[in-house]
Short mmCIF file of C-alpha atoms in Angstrom, two decimals:
data_model
loop_
_atom_site.label_atom_id
_atom_site.label_comp_id
_atom_site.label_asym_id
_atom_site.label_seq_id
_atom_site.Cartn_x
_atom_site.Cartn_y
_atom_site.Cartn_z
CA MET A 83 -31.00 -15.98 57.61
CA ALA A 84 -27.37 -16.53 56.89
CA GLY A 85 -25.63 -13.63 55.35
CA GLY A 86 -27.40 -11.02 57.49
CA GLY A 87 -28.54 -8.24 55.11
CA GLY A 88 -32.15 -7.35 54.31
CA GLY A 89 -34.03 -8.45 51.17
CA GLY A 90 -34.52 -11.95 49.97
CA GLY A 91 -32.33 -14.16 47.87
CA GLY A 92 -28.77 -15.23 48.51
CA GLY A 93 -25.79 -13.12 49.39
CA LYS A 94 -23.82 -10.88 47.06
CA PRO A 95 -22.28 -12.87 44.18
CA GLU A 96 -18.60 -13.44 44.62
CA GLU A 97 -16.37 -11.12 42.60
CA PRO A 98 -13.96 -12.85 40.18
CA GLN A 99 -10.43 -12.81 41.49
CA PRO A 100 -7.60 -11.28 39.42
CA HIS A 101 -5.21 -13.67 37.72
CA PRO A 102 -2.02 -14.07 39.77
CA PRO A 103 1.33 -13.64 38.01
CA LYS A 104 2.72 -16.83 36.48
CA GLU A 105 6.47 -17.21 36.53
CA GLN A 106 6.06 -19.99 33.94
CA LEU A 107 3.65 -19.84 31.01
CA PRO A 108 0.71 -22.21 31.58
CA ASN A 109 -1.07 -24.44 29.04
CA ILE A 110 2.16 -25.58 27.37
CA SER A 111 1.68 -29.11 26.01
CA PHE A 112 5.36 -30.09 26.02
CA CYS A 113 8.05 -28.07 27.81
CA ILE A 114 11.82 -28.22 27.35
CA THR A 115 12.47 -31.59 28.96
CA SER A 116 9.19 -33.33 28.04
CA PRO A 117 9.38 -34.14 24.31
CA PRO A 118 6.32 -35.22 22.30
CA PRO A 119 6.15 -38.67 20.68
CA TRP A 120 8.71 -39.17 17.93
CA HIS A 121 6.25 -38.99 15.03
CA GLU A 122 4.91 -35.66 16.31
CA ALA A 123 8.40 -34.38 17.12
CA ILE A 124 9.58 -35.05 13.56
CA LEU A 125 6.60 -33.20 12.04
CA LEU A 126 7.03 -30.30 14.46
CA GLY A 127 10.75 -30.18 13.68
CA PHE A 128 9.98 -30.05 9.96
CA GLN A 129 7.53 -27.22 10.66
CA HIS A 130 10.30 -25.21 12.37
CA TYR A 131 12.46 -25.88 9.32
CA LEU A 132 9.75 -24.49 7.02
CA VAL A 133 9.44 -21.33 9.12
CA MET A 134 13.18 -20.56 9.14
CA LEU A 135 13.50 -21.48 5.45
CA GLY A 136 11.77 -18.21 4.49
CA THR A 137 14.54 -16.07 5.99
CA THR A 138 17.19 -18.46 4.69
CA VAL A 139 15.99 -18.02 1.10
CA LEU A 140 15.05 -14.33 1.21
CA ILE A 141 18.39 -12.94 2.41
CA PRO A 142 20.63 -14.64 -0.21
CA THR A 143 17.99 -13.99 -2.89
CA ALA A 144 18.23 -10.27 -2.16
CA LEU A 145 22.00 -10.03 -1.65
CA VAL A 146 23.69 -12.53 -4.01
CA PRO A 147 22.53 -10.86 -7.28
CA GLN A 148 23.87 -7.51 -6.00
CA MET A 149 27.21 -9.24 -5.42
CA GLY A 150 27.35 -10.52 -9.00
CA GLY A 151 26.30 -14.10 -8.33
CA GLY A 152 23.75 -16.07 -10.33
CA ASN A 153 21.34 -18.88 -9.46
CA LYS A 154 24.22 -21.31 -8.92
CA GLU A 155 25.92 -19.07 -6.34
CA LYS A 156 22.54 -18.29 -4.75
CA ALA A 157 21.79 -22.00 -4.31
CA GLN A 158 25.25 -22.60 -2.82
CA VAL A 159 24.84 -19.74 -0.33
CA ILE A 160 21.41 -21.05 0.72
CA GLN A 161 22.88 -24.52 1.24
CA THR A 162 25.69 -23.03 3.31
CA LEU A 163 23.29 -20.94 5.38
CA LEU A 164 21.14 -24.01 6.08
CA LEU A 165 24.14 -26.08 7.18
CA VAL A 166 25.48 -23.35 9.48
CA ALA A 167 22.00 -22.70 10.92
CA GLY A 168 21.62 -26.39 11.72
CA LEU A 169 25.04 -26.60 13.39
CA ASN A 170 24.45 -23.41 15.39
CA THR A 171 21.00 -24.50 16.53
CA LEU A 172 22.45 -27.77 17.81
CA LEU A 173 25.32 -26.00 19.59
CA GLN A 174 22.95 -23.50 21.24
CA SER A 175 20.50 -26.20 22.38
CA LEU A 176 23.26 -28.48 23.72
CA PHE A 177 25.85 -26.10 25.16
CA GLY A 178 24.44 -22.54 25.10
CA THR A 179 21.20 -21.54 26.81
CA ARG A 180 19.87 -25.07 26.13
CA LEU A 181 16.59 -23.48 25.06
CA PRO A 182 14.60 -24.54 21.96
CA ALA A 183 15.93 -21.52 20.06
CA VAL A 184 16.59 -21.71 16.32
CA ILE A 185 19.73 -19.84 15.26
CA GLY A 186 19.46 -18.63 11.67
CA GLY A 187 20.26 -15.77 9.32
CA SER A 188 19.60 -12.29 10.67
CA TYR A 189 18.23 -9.18 8.94
CA THR A 190 20.27 -7.09 11.41
CA PHE A 191 23.45 -7.70 9.40
CA VAL A 192 21.90 -6.88 6.01
CA PRO A 193 22.50 -3.07 5.97
CA THR A 194 26.18 -3.50 6.82
CA THR A 195 26.49 -6.28 4.24
CA ILE A 196 24.95 -4.03 1.57
CA SER A 197 27.41 -1.32 2.53
CA ILE A 198 30.27 -3.75 1.84
CA ILE A 199 28.69 -4.78 -1.48
CA LEU A 200 28.58 -1.13 -2.58
CA ALA A 201 32.23 -0.48 -1.71
CA GLY A 202 34.04 1.15 -4.62
CA ARG A 203 36.96 -1.28 -4.68
CA PHE A 204 34.73 -4.05 -6.13
CA SER A 205 33.11 -2.06 -8.93
CA ASP A 206 35.96 -2.36 -11.45
CA ASN A 207 35.88 -6.18 -11.70
CA PRO A 208 34.37 -7.21 -15.08
CA ASP A 209 33.80 -10.86 -14.12
CA PRO A 210 30.58 -11.00 -12.02
CA VAL A 211 31.41 -14.37 -10.42
CA GLU A 212 34.89 -13.18 -9.42
CA ARG A 213 33.32 -9.99 -8.04
CA PHE A 214 30.89 -12.15 -6.03
CA LYS A 215 33.75 -14.13 -4.50
CA LYS A 216 35.76 -11.04 -3.61
CA ILE A 217 32.77 -9.42 -1.89
CA MET A 218 31.97 -12.68 -0.10
CA ARG A 219 35.55 -12.89 1.23
CA ALA A 220 35.28 -9.30 2.50
CA ILE A 221 32.00 -10.12 4.27
CA GLN A 222 33.59 -13.22 5.77
CA GLY A 223 36.50 -11.23 7.18
CA SER A 224 34.15 -8.69 8.77
CA LEU A 225 32.01 -11.42 10.33
CA ILE A 226 35.03 -13.24 11.75
CA VAL A 227 36.21 -10.06 13.48
CA ALA A 228 32.68 -9.13 14.60
CA SER A 229 32.16 -12.55 16.21
CA THR A 230 34.84 -11.78 18.82
CA LEU A 231 32.57 -9.14 20.38
CA GLN A 232 29.88 -11.61 21.43
CA ILE A 233 32.40 -14.34 22.25
CA VAL A 234 34.26 -12.03 24.65
CA LEU A 235 31.13 -10.46 26.19
CA GLY A 236 29.47 -13.85 26.59
CA PHE A 237 32.17 -16.21 27.80
CA SER A 238 33.91 -13.62 30.00
CA GLY A 239 30.68 -12.96 31.89
CA LEU A 240 30.56 -9.25 31.02
CA TRP A 241 27.09 -9.58 29.51
CA ARG A 242 25.96 -11.28 32.72
CA ASN A 243 26.75 -8.05 34.59
CA VAL A 244 24.47 -6.16 32.20
CA THR A 245 21.53 -8.59 32.16
CA ARG A 246 21.37 -8.97 35.94
CA PHE A 247 19.87 -5.47 36.02
CA LEU A 248 17.11 -6.49 33.59
CA THR A 249 13.62 -6.45 35.10
CA PRO A 250 10.24 -7.43 33.63
CA LEU A 251 9.57 -3.73 33.03
CA SER A 252 12.76 -3.09 31.06
CA ALA A 253 12.39 -6.45 29.25
CA VAL A 254 8.89 -5.72 27.91
CA PRO A 255 9.89 -3.17 25.21
CA LEU A 256 12.94 -5.26 24.30
CA VAL A 257 11.05 -8.55 23.93
CA ALA A 258 7.95 -7.02 22.35
CA LEU A 259 9.76 -4.98 19.70
CA VAL A 260 11.99 -7.90 18.72
CA GLY A 261 8.79 -9.30 17.21
CA PHE A 262 7.08 -6.02 16.34
CA GLY A 263 10.24 -4.98 14.49
CA LEU A 264 9.29 -7.42 11.72
CA TYR A 265 6.17 -5.43 10.81
CA GLU A 266 7.98 -3.87 7.84
CA LEU A 267 8.50 -7.36 6.43
CA GLY A 268 4.99 -8.63 7.24
CA PHE A 269 2.11 -7.37 5.15
CA PRO A 270 4.40 -5.63 2.62
CA GLY A 271 5.73 -9.11 1.87
CA VAL A 272 2.19 -10.49 1.62
CA ALA A 273 1.19 -7.66 -0.72
CA LYS A 274 3.89 -8.57 -3.24
CA CYS A 275 1.56 -11.37 -4.33
CA VAL A 276 -1.65 -10.64 -2.48
CA GLU A 277 -3.74 -13.33 -4.21
CA ILE A 278 -1.43 -15.95 -2.67
CA GLY A 279 -0.16 -14.22 0.47
CA LEU A 280 -3.56 -13.15 1.81
CA PRO A 281 -5.13 -16.64 1.56
CA GLU A 282 -2.04 -18.03 3.31
CA LEU A 283 -2.54 -15.58 6.19
CA ILE A 284 -6.28 -16.28 6.45
CA ILE A 285 -5.85 -20.07 6.29
CA LEU A 286 -3.13 -19.98 8.97
CA VAL A 287 -5.37 -18.01 11.35
CA PHE A 288 -8.41 -20.17 10.58
CA VAL A 289 -6.61 -23.50 10.98
CA SER A 290 -4.71 -22.53 14.15
CA GLN A 291 -7.40 -20.56 15.99
CA TYR A 292 -10.82 -21.67 14.71
CA MET A 293 -10.50 -25.28 13.58
CA PRO A 294 -9.58 -26.65 17.06
CA HIS A 295 -12.94 -25.29 18.31
CA VAL A 296 -14.89 -26.51 15.28
CA ILE A 297 -13.44 -30.05 15.26
CA LYS A 298 -12.80 -30.99 18.88
CA SER A 299 -10.70 -34.12 18.45
CA GLY A 300 -8.67 -33.56 21.60
CA ARG A 301 -5.43 -34.32 19.75
CA HIS A 302 -4.28 -30.72 18.98
CA VAL A 303 -3.78 -31.58 15.31
CA PHE A 304 -4.83 -28.28 13.74
CA ASP A 305 -3.34 -25.80 16.20
CA ARG A 306 -0.08 -27.76 16.44
CA PHE A 307 0.49 -28.31 12.70
CA ALA A 308 -1.21 -25.19 11.32
CA VAL A 309 1.88 -24.06 9.39
CA ILE A 310 2.21 -27.36 7.53
CA PHE A 311 -1.50 -27.39 6.65
CA SER A 312 -1.50 -23.81 5.37
CA VAL A 313 1.78 -24.14 3.41
CA VAL A 314 0.64 -27.32 1.64
CA ILE A 315 -2.79 -25.89 0.77
CA VAL A 316 -1.47 -22.57 -0.50
CA TRP A 317 1.45 -24.10 -2.45
CA ILE A 318 -0.96 -26.38 -4.32
CA TYR A 319 -3.19 -23.37 -4.99
CA ALA A 320 -0.22 -21.30 -6.23
CA HIS A 321 1.01 -24.15 -8.44
CA LEU A 322 -2.45 -24.49 -10.01
CA LEU A 323 -2.43 -20.78 -10.80
CA THR A 324 1.02 -21.14 -12.37
CA VAL A 325 0.28 -24.15 -14.60
CA GLY A 326 -3.15 -22.69 -15.44
CA GLY A 327 -1.50 -19.69 -17.06
CA ALA A 328 -2.77 -17.06 -14.63
CA TYR A 329 0.55 -15.19 -14.77
CA ASN A 330 1.52 -15.72 -18.41
CA GLY A 331 0.88 -12.10 -19.35
CA ALA A 332 1.85 -10.56 -16.02
CA ALA A 333 4.74 -8.20 -15.39
CA PRO A 334 8.17 -9.82 -14.80
CA LYS A 335 8.17 -8.71 -11.14
CA THR A 336 4.77 -10.34 -10.54
CA GLN A 337 5.88 -13.55 -12.24
CA ASN A 338 9.05 -13.76 -10.14
CA THR A 339 7.03 -13.24 -6.95
CA CYS A 340 3.94 -15.36 -7.62
CA ARG A 341 4.97 -18.23 -9.90
CA THR A 342 6.20 -21.49 -8.37
CA ASP A 343 8.68 -22.19 -11.19
CA ARG A 344 10.79 -19.02 -11.22
CA ALA A 345 13.18 -19.44 -8.28
CA GLY A 346 15.85 -21.13 -10.40
CA LEU A 347 17.29 -22.86 -7.34
CA ILE A 348 16.39 -26.47 -8.06
CA ASP A 349 18.03 -26.50 -11.50
CA ALA A 350 21.10 -24.66 -10.20
CA ALA A 351 21.68 -26.74 -7.06
CA PRO A 352 23.84 -29.89 -7.31
CA TRP A 353 22.34 -33.13 -6.08
CA ILE A 354 24.99 -33.57 -3.39
CA ARG A 355 27.20 -30.77 -2.08
CA VAL A 356 28.77 -30.38 1.35
CA PRO A 357 29.61 -26.74 2.18
CA TYR A 358 32.99 -26.30 3.84
CA PRO A 359 34.98 -23.47 5.49
CA PHE A 360 36.75 -21.01 3.16
CA GLN A 361 34.92 -22.44 0.12
CA TRP A 362 35.03 -18.97 -1.48
CA GLY A 363 38.73 -18.44 -0.75
CA ALA A 364 40.72 -16.81 2.05
CA PRO A 365 38.80 -14.00 3.84
CA SER A 366 39.95 -10.41 3.37
CA PHE A 367 39.88 -7.80 6.13
CA ASP A 368 39.08 -4.10 6.20
CA ALA A 369 39.22 -2.25 9.53
CA GLY A 370 36.29 0.09 8.83
CA GLU A 371 34.02 -2.71 7.61
CA ALA A 372 34.97 -4.85 10.60
CA PHE A 373 34.04 -2.08 13.06
CA ALA A 374 30.72 -1.55 11.27
CA MET A 375 29.98 -5.28 11.40
CA MET A 376 30.87 -5.32 15.11
CA MET A 377 28.16 -2.72 15.71
CA ALA A 378 25.69 -4.91 13.80
CA SER A 379 26.83 -7.81 15.97
CA PHE A 380 26.13 -5.76 19.11
CA VAL A 381 22.65 -4.90 17.85
CA ALA A 382 22.03 -8.59 17.14
CA LEU A 383 23.25 -9.37 20.67
CA VAL A 384 20.65 -7.03 22.19
CA GLU A 385 17.87 -8.35 19.96
CA SER A 386 18.80 -11.97 20.70
CA THR A 387 18.74 -11.24 24.43
CA GLY A 388 15.07 -10.34 24.04
CA ALA A 389 14.49 -13.38 21.81
CA PHE A 390 16.09 -15.73 24.38
CA ILE A 391 13.79 -14.32 27.06
CA ALA A 392 10.77 -14.83 24.78
CA VAL A 393 11.82 -18.41 23.96
CA SER A 394 12.24 -19.29 27.65
CA ARG A 395 8.76 -17.92 28.29
CA TYR A 396 7.12 -19.79 25.40
CA ALA A 397 8.89 -23.00 26.44
CA SER A 398 7.46 -22.63 29.98
CA ALA A 399 10.92 -22.43 31.49
CA THR A 400 11.81 -20.44 34.57
CA PRO A 401 13.50 -17.07 33.90
CA MET A 402 17.08 -17.51 32.78
CA PRO A 403 19.88 -16.79 35.24
CA PRO A 404 22.18 -14.05 33.89
CA SER A 405 25.04 -16.56 33.70
CA VAL A 406 23.07 -18.78 31.31
CA LEU A 407 22.06 -15.82 29.16
CA SER A 408 25.69 -14.75 28.99
CA ARG A 409 26.73 -18.27 28.01
CA GLY A 410 24.14 -18.27 25.23
CA VAL A 411 25.52 -14.98 23.90
CA GLY A 412 28.99 -16.51 23.84
CA TRP A 413 27.77 -19.43 21.74
CA GLN A 414 25.95 -17.01 19.47
CA GLY A 415 29.34 -15.40 18.91
CA VAL A 416 30.57 -18.83 17.86
CA ALA A 417 27.60 -18.97 15.47
CA ILE A 418 28.69 -15.70 13.83
CA LEU A 419 32.24 -17.04 13.62
CA LEU A 420 30.98 -20.14 11.77
CA SER A 421 28.97 -17.86 9.47
CA GLY A 422 32.19 -16.04 8.64
CA LEU A 423 34.24 -19.20 8.16
CA PHE A 424 31.72 -20.91 5.87
CA GLY A 425 30.57 -17.77 4.02
CA THR A 426 26.81 -17.38 4.55
CA VAL A 427 26.66 -13.73 3.33
CA ASN A 428 25.34 -12.56 6.73
CA GLY A 429 25.55 -13.20 10.47
CA SER A 430 23.45 -15.35 12.80
CA SER A 431 21.03 -14.62 15.61
CA VAL A 432 17.98 -16.12 17.29
CA SER A 433 15.07 -16.55 14.86
CA ILE A 434 12.13 -14.62 16.31
CA GLU A 435 9.85 -16.26 13.72
CA ASN A 436 10.58 -19.67 15.25
CA ALA A 437 10.07 -18.24 18.74
CA GLY A 438 6.59 -17.21 17.61
CA LEU A 439 6.00 -20.77 16.35
CA LEU A 440 6.66 -22.04 19.89
CA ALA A 441 3.80 -19.84 21.09
CA LEU A 442 1.53 -20.92 18.23
CA THR A 443 2.04 -24.67 18.76
CA ARG A 444 2.48 -24.55 22.58
CA VAL A 445 5.33 -27.03 22.18
CA GLY A 446 8.59 -25.88 23.76
CA SER A 447 10.48 -29.15 23.49
CA ARG A 448 14.22 -28.95 22.97
CA ARG A 449 14.13 -32.22 21.00
CA VAL A 450 11.80 -30.70 18.37
CA VAL A 451 14.24 -27.88 17.62
CA GLN A 452 17.15 -30.32 17.49
CA ILE A 453 15.21 -32.37 14.93
CA SER A 454 14.62 -29.18 12.92
CA ALA A 455 18.39 -28.63 13.00
CA GLY A 456 18.75 -32.10 11.50
CA PHE A 457 16.42 -31.10 8.65
CA MET A 458 18.51 -27.96 8.04
CA ILE A 459 21.74 -29.96 7.83
CA PHE A 460 20.16 -32.68 5.67
CA PHE A 461 18.64 -30.27 3.14
CA SER A 462 21.82 -28.19 3.07
CA ILE A 463 23.71 -31.23 1.78
CA LEU A 464 20.85 -32.51 -0.41
CA GLY A 465 20.58 -29.49 -2.68
CA VAL A 466 17.18 -29.82 -3.91
CA GLY A 467 5.36 -12.90 23.72
CA GLY A 468 6.84 -10.37 25.35
CA LEU A 469 3.91 -8.34 26.69
CA SER A 470 3.08 -11.14 29.16
CA PHE A 471 5.91 -9.89 31.39
CA LEU A 472 3.71 -6.90 32.28
CA GLN A 473 1.85 -9.15 34.74
CA PHE A 474 4.85 -8.83 37.08
CA CYS A 475 4.79 -5.00 36.98
CA ASN A 476 2.55 -2.47 38.71
CA LEU A 477 0.54 -1.00 35.84
CA ASN A 478 -1.05 1.53 38.21
CA SER A 479 2.34 3.19 38.65
CA PHE A 480 2.92 6.37 36.63
CA ARG A 481 6.63 5.46 36.57
CA THR A 482 5.83 2.11 34.91
CA LYS A 483 3.50 3.72 32.38
CA PHE A 484 6.03 6.42 31.51
CA ILE A 485 8.93 4.00 30.98
CA LEU A 486 6.81 1.56 28.99
CA GLY A 487 5.11 4.18 26.81
CA PHE A 488 8.21 6.32 26.23
CA SER A 489 10.48 3.39 25.33
CA VAL A 490 7.96 1.75 22.97
CA PHE A 491 7.21 5.11 21.31
CA LEU A 492 10.89 5.86 20.70
CA GLY A 493 11.53 2.24 19.70
CA LEU A 494 9.03 2.61 16.86
CA SER A 495 9.57 6.28 16.02
CA VAL A 496 13.37 6.59 15.86
CA PRO A 497 13.95 3.59 13.50
CA GLN A 498 11.05 4.79 11.34
CA TYR A 499 12.81 8.14 10.91
CA PHE A 500 16.12 6.47 10.06
CA ASN A 501 14.48 4.06 7.60
CA GLU A 502 12.41 6.76 5.87
CA TYR A 503 15.43 9.06 5.61
CA THR A 504 17.47 6.24 4.05
CA ALA A 505 14.68 5.33 1.61
CA ILE A 506 14.32 8.94 0.40
CA ASN A 507 17.98 9.97 0.26
CA GLY A 508 19.75 6.70 -0.39
CA TYR A 509 21.84 7.07 2.78
CA GLY A 510 21.19 7.42 6.51
CA PRO A 511 20.93 10.60 8.62
CA VAL A 512 24.59 10.17 9.57
CA HIS A 513 26.38 10.62 6.26
CA THR A 514 30.12 11.30 6.42
CA GLY A 515 33.04 10.35 4.21
CA ALA A 516 33.74 7.31 6.40
CA ARG A 517 31.25 4.66 5.32
CA TRP A 518 32.07 2.38 8.25
CA PHE A 519 31.32 5.17 10.75
CA ASN A 520 27.96 5.82 9.06
CA ASP A 521 27.04 2.16 9.53
CA ILE A 522 28.15 2.16 13.18
CA VAL A 523 25.62 4.93 13.95
CA ASN A 524 22.82 4.25 11.45
CA VAL A 525 22.49 0.47 11.91
CA PRO A 526 21.68 0.38 15.66
CA PHE A 527 19.21 3.26 15.42
CA SER A 528 17.36 1.39 12.66
CA SER A 529 16.54 -1.48 15.05
CA GLU A 530 13.26 -1.15 16.98
CA ALA A 531 14.25 -3.65 19.65
CA PHE A 532 17.68 -2.06 20.19
CA VAL A 533 16.32 1.47 20.65
CA ALA A 534 13.39 0.44 22.87
CA GLY A 535 15.50 -1.94 24.94
CA CYS A 536 18.25 0.60 25.58
CA VAL A 537 15.78 3.37 26.53
CA ALA A 538 13.79 1.10 28.87
CA TYR A 539 16.95 -0.35 30.44
CA PHE A 540 18.40 3.12 31.09
CA LEU A 541 15.21 4.63 32.51
CA ASP A 542 14.35 1.58 34.63
CA ASN A 543 17.80 1.53 36.24
CA THR A 544 18.14 5.28 36.80
CA LEU A 545 14.65 6.70 37.47
CA HIS A 546 14.04 6.66 41.28
CA ARG A 547 15.36 3.11 41.38
CA LYS A 548 16.44 3.05 45.06
CA ASP A 549 12.92 3.57 46.46
CA SER A 550 11.80 0.29 48.08
CA ALA A 551 8.30 0.60 46.60
CA ILE A 552 9.77 0.98 43.12
CA ARG A 553 11.33 -2.48 43.33
CA LYS A 554 7.86 -4.02 43.45
CA ASP A 555 6.63 -1.80 40.64
CA ARG A 556 9.47 -3.05 38.41
CA GLY A 557 8.64 -6.71 39.09
CA LYS A 558 12.25 -7.44 39.97
CA GLN A 559 11.34 -9.46 43.06
CA TRP A 560 9.80 -12.11 40.80
CA TRP A 561 12.89 -12.51 38.66
CA ASP A 562 15.23 -12.46 41.65
CA LYS A 563 13.22 -15.36 43.04
CA PHE A 564 13.61 -17.57 39.99
CA ARG A 565 16.78 -16.46 38.18
CA SER A 566 19.25 -18.29 40.42
CA PHE A 567 20.39 -21.87 40.23
CA LYS A 568 20.53 -22.10 44.01
CA GLY A 569 17.44 -23.79 45.40
CA ASP A 570 15.74 -23.96 42.00
CA THR A 571 15.85 -27.49 40.62
CA ARG A 572 13.82 -26.54 37.55
CA SER A 573 16.43 -24.06 36.38
CA GLU A 574 19.11 -26.62 37.11
CA GLU A 575 17.31 -29.13 34.92
CA PHE A 576 16.52 -26.70 32.10
CA TYR A 577 19.80 -24.87 31.75
CA SER A 578 22.65 -27.02 33.13
CA LEU A 579 25.05 -28.36 30.54
CA PRO A 580 24.86 -32.04 29.49
CA PHE A 581 27.60 -34.65 29.47
CA ASN A 582 29.35 -32.96 32.42
CA LEU A 583 30.45 -30.16 30.08
CA ASN A 584 30.41 -27.73 33.00
CA LYS A 585 33.91 -29.04 33.55
CA TYR A 586 34.99 -27.53 30.24
CA PHE A 587 32.50 -24.69 29.75
CA PRO A 588 31.61 -23.55 33.29
CA SER A 589 28.70 -21.20 33.87
CA VAL A 590 30.21 -17.72 33.88
#
């Protein structure tokens, strides 16, 4: 009997084989250079616009009233932020990394911006609108100076020399905590109006994860357009609650959060308005505030490095060569410069929310993001996975487990301490007479991705790194194989500049 061993029956059942590492993410419907049909691309682009619109509205809504501005100024800042986000997204997708990355407003710059708002030299102005403009000009000056940091590091190639030492092991905490770092804004934001936020969350999960298995149409309608479905359903539900009088006797805070008629933006926004540079006046400059904003810019640089890596993964692209990542950082510096010139009240970075949408829809097309940039520009004028990189690492190595666990723990723990200390005392752990120095120290240590990424990068490149076996544990041999243009036509296709622009903006 074939198989030789005693007893009846067939041989021993074959053991399932482990999944091999995938240098590109499988099961992506449309990758960077394979766009969906135009009707789908337009809907997907509008969906990206809806996702980034949340950040675009929230940041000015929180900051403009503190500056002295009203609904009119808030609407103008939102229009400006949309226009600049659209321009920066186009520039990044055409000339930067050429990834489907949305460049929008960043929460990283908010603490430094608030520090400028609270500066004593603005408190004696009785006219709130004039106070708003003076603070805006000070923020603009700081952003213009801060943009030079990323422009120099990116276009000179200095950041390339840093990122070439990145490995899958050191990238995991950086990429993972770029997304995990939003946990403070997640359910706390839902809980502000739980009767609307919780149904939105449940509907999004149901439509994207369960409906494709319940209704098997084969056209990926529900999983691909889950955000549009859930937003439309919940907005109608929220509007019915509003017109039905559900919040008539509620507290003012509840009404502002839950009602659909309390934003005040539609009435305040002009029908047609084109934002333009220096619309608030000539920028003003303060050395301390500029240095503090430069530190925020550096933190945004580190976070965006992780976001770029996540976007390339979700778009099923090969790992980025360090030169392309450095080029993308340079163009992000240009994005911060445009934010300063136009006056958006904060700086720009890669939108991790939109990177998550790439994973949700499994559509990594560059054209879709460029269409979303068109929506941003249009509506600005018309007023009204990071853990997947662990597959490349040896998880049986105590070195890998130590670096991963220690960096993630500190990445969550240290910012939590800084944020709790600030919430209780009204200022950070570093509290000296120099406000700009306080921001330089407190802001980076309040970023989960920055702390975890720096710890993992340091440990991975210093802890027994020269041992030949360690190289395989780190997963570096996989990235070395794919992160070079030479001999890799896919990287050439994904990341090379169009229109022969390499002549003018060569890869650094």
